[in-house]
Amino acid sequence: MLSVERITLREIRLPLKEPFRISSGLVSERRICLLQLTSSDGVTGWSECVAGEQPNYSDETIDTAWLAIRAWVAPRILKQELEGPEIVHAILERDFRGHRMAKAAVEMGCWELAARVCGRSLSSFLGGTRERIVTGISLGIQASPEALVRRARAALEQGYQKIKLKIAPGADVPYVRAVREALGPQVHLMVDANSAYTLDDAEHLRQLDAFDLLMIEQPLGRDDLVRHAALQRRLKTPLCLDESITDVERAEDMITLQSGRIVNIKPGRVGGFAQSIAIHDLCQRHGIPVWCGGMLESGIGRAHNVALASLPNFSLPGDLSPSARYWERDIVTPEWTMDSDGRVRVPRDAPGMGVEVDLDRVENLTVRREVLG
Ligand code: OSB
Ligand code: MG
């Protein structure tokens, strides 16, 4: 039994070491919503809402998520006798459309809290088996191909096992060519367009087939499956869907329609861990590899992603860079680090997410706070 007595919402501001540009926008400082859940026995669990400041990746933002959590999500969960975190998703879906990132923040917090109450690691609680996660880096759009090559070379030297290049019309083929030529044929390279293209660009995108990419992530509309299927038929390179996979049914549709061959699972995007596991299991049954995406999370969201990525079918490197790639200083101890082979260790000995929140630092960074319950 799990009973959540109180949820403390906080907004912190955390400047990125360097601005991150994707096809639909730029972020220099994260506004991050953190949740601290307290059980009726006084145990504390943490989670992070991945909604951004602007609605340029999904339709949610930190401000809509804050409202949704306060008005509709938290009231369904607070002070209830919950059999376990696996039932939270169904409770949040009943007659309640959308707001997946807001729901995910509470749902994932319930899993973390329950894992701590049971004295088990979040990884093992979710069914994870891996001890280390192979890691890739996601490089934002740069001012020139040369600048991108410099970033990619540095990433390779640090040990990253996969390099993802953000692309957009005007910053694609010559950029990818320059990186492939500079790094050589062995390096695992991929691109992510964040929905910057249309099916009319199919011939243009076909040029990417020349660069032996692991995959092309989400080239077309953020909720599209049919056009991605048409595009996949014209490309040799596998498509990977991110934005389009909002739940397990969309993953089923992707498989049926052959809209892509790989899935990027972000637990925040699909409403939490239960849906993430359902998508993971579905993909495993169909021989579709999955990997864990990132949303420039702090050390708390990263801990949740690392735990999820320890499940067996997360067979491709995740966007799970160490803390120092994003922040001067993270909000957890120990900070997330990566070994020289590009692997992040899964904390499987400690209860819960396996890192401690630096509460003094969080308080210092807090610009808004609200206690629910
Ligand atoms: O599409 O994967 C994406 C960041 C913000 C919004 C969308 C995406 C991303 C990333 C960042 O690629 C990956 C990371 O957290 O390192
Ligand atoms: Mg993406």
mmCIF file with all atom_site columns, C-alpha atoms and ligand atoms in Angstrom, residues 22 57 138 164 166 190-194 217-218 240-243 264 266 269 291 293-295 319, ligand 2:
data_model
loop_
_atom_site.group_PDB
_atom_site.id
_atom_site.type_symbol
_atom_site.label_atom_id
_atom_site.label_alt_id
_atom_site.label_comp_id
_atom_site.label_asym_id
_atom_site.label_entity_id
_atom_site.label_seq_id
_atom_site.pdbx_PDB_ins_code
_atom_site.Cartn_x
_atom_site.Cartn_y
_atom_site.Cartn_z
_atom_site.occupancy
_atom_site.B_iso_or_equiv
_atom_site.pdbx_formal_charge
_atom_site.auth_seq_id
_atom_site.auth_comp_id
_atom_site.auth_asym_id
_atom_site.auth_atom_id
_atom_site.pdbx_PDB_model_num
ATOM   1  C  CA . ILE A 1 22  ? 16.720 22.389 -31.893 1.00 0.00 ? 22  ILE A CA 1
ATOM   2  C  CA . TYR A 1 57  ? 8.383  20.340 -28.413 1.00 0.00 ? 57  TYR A CA 1
ATOM   3  C  CA . SER A 1 138 ? 22.667 15.084 -28.410 1.00 0.00 ? 138 SER A CA 1
ATOM   4  C  CA . LYS A 1 164 ? 23.080 12.680 -32.356 1.00 0.00 ? 164 LYS A CA 1
ATOM   5  C  CA . LYS A 1 166 ? 20.048 18.113 -34.351 1.00 0.00 ? 166 LYS A CA 1
ATOM   6  C  CA . MET A 1 190 ? 22.186 9.821  -36.065 1.00 0.00 ? 190 MET A CA 1
ATOM   7  C  CA . VAL A 1 191 ? 20.096 12.925 -36.623 1.00 0.00 ? 191 VAL A CA 1
ATOM   8  C  CA . ASP A 1 192 ? 16.975 14.395 -34.988 1.00 0.00 ? 192 ASP A CA 1
ATOM   9  C  CA . ALA A 1 193 ? 14.802 16.892 -36.870 1.00 0.00 ? 193 ALA A CA 1
ATOM   10 C  CA . ASN A 1 194 ? 12.086 17.509 -34.251 1.00 0.00 ? 194 ASN A CA 1
ATOM   11 C  CA . GLU A 1 217 ? 14.532 10.765 -35.528 1.00 0.00 ? 217 GLU A CA 1
ATOM   12 C  CA . GLN A 1 218 ? 11.120 12.404 -35.982 1.00 0.00 ? 218 GLN A CA 1
ATOM   13 C  CA . CYS A 1 240 ? 12.912 6.546  -35.127 1.00 0.00 ? 240 CYS A CA 1
ATOM   14 C  CA . LEU A 1 241 ? 9.842  8.176  -33.635 1.00 0.00 ? 241 LEU A CA 1
ATOM   15 C  CA . ASP A 1 242 ? 9.938  10.454 -30.603 1.00 0.00 ? 242 ASP A CA 1
ATOM   16 C  CA . GLU A 1 243 ? 7.120  13.062 -30.496 1.00 0.00 ? 243 GLU A CA 1
ATOM   17 C  CA . ASN A 1 264 ? 12.774 6.769  -28.491 1.00 0.00 ? 264 ASN A CA 1
ATOM   18 C  CA . LYS A 1 266 ? 10.854 9.375  -22.893 1.00 0.00 ? 266 LYS A CA 1
ATOM   19 C  CA . ARG A 1 269 ? 6.233  12.153 -22.987 1.00 0.00 ? 269 ARG A CA 1
ATOM   20 C  CA . TRP A 1 291 ? 16.405 3.763  -26.358 1.00 0.00 ? 291 TRP A CA 1
ATOM   21 C  CA . GLY A 1 293 ? 15.649 9.971  -24.831 1.00 0.00 ? 293 GLY A CA 1
ATOM   22 C  CA . GLY A 1 294 ? 16.345 13.032 -22.730 1.00 0.00 ? 294 GLY A CA 1
ATOM   23 C  CA . MET A 1 295 ? 14.796 16.446 -22.149 1.00 0.00 ? 295 MET A CA 1
ATOM   24 C  CA . ASP A 1 319 ? 20.530 10.523 -24.513 1.00 0.00 ? 319 ASP A CA 1
HETATM 25 MG MG . MG  B 2 .   ? 13.880 13.817 -30.340 1.00 0.00 ? 2   MG  B MG 1
#
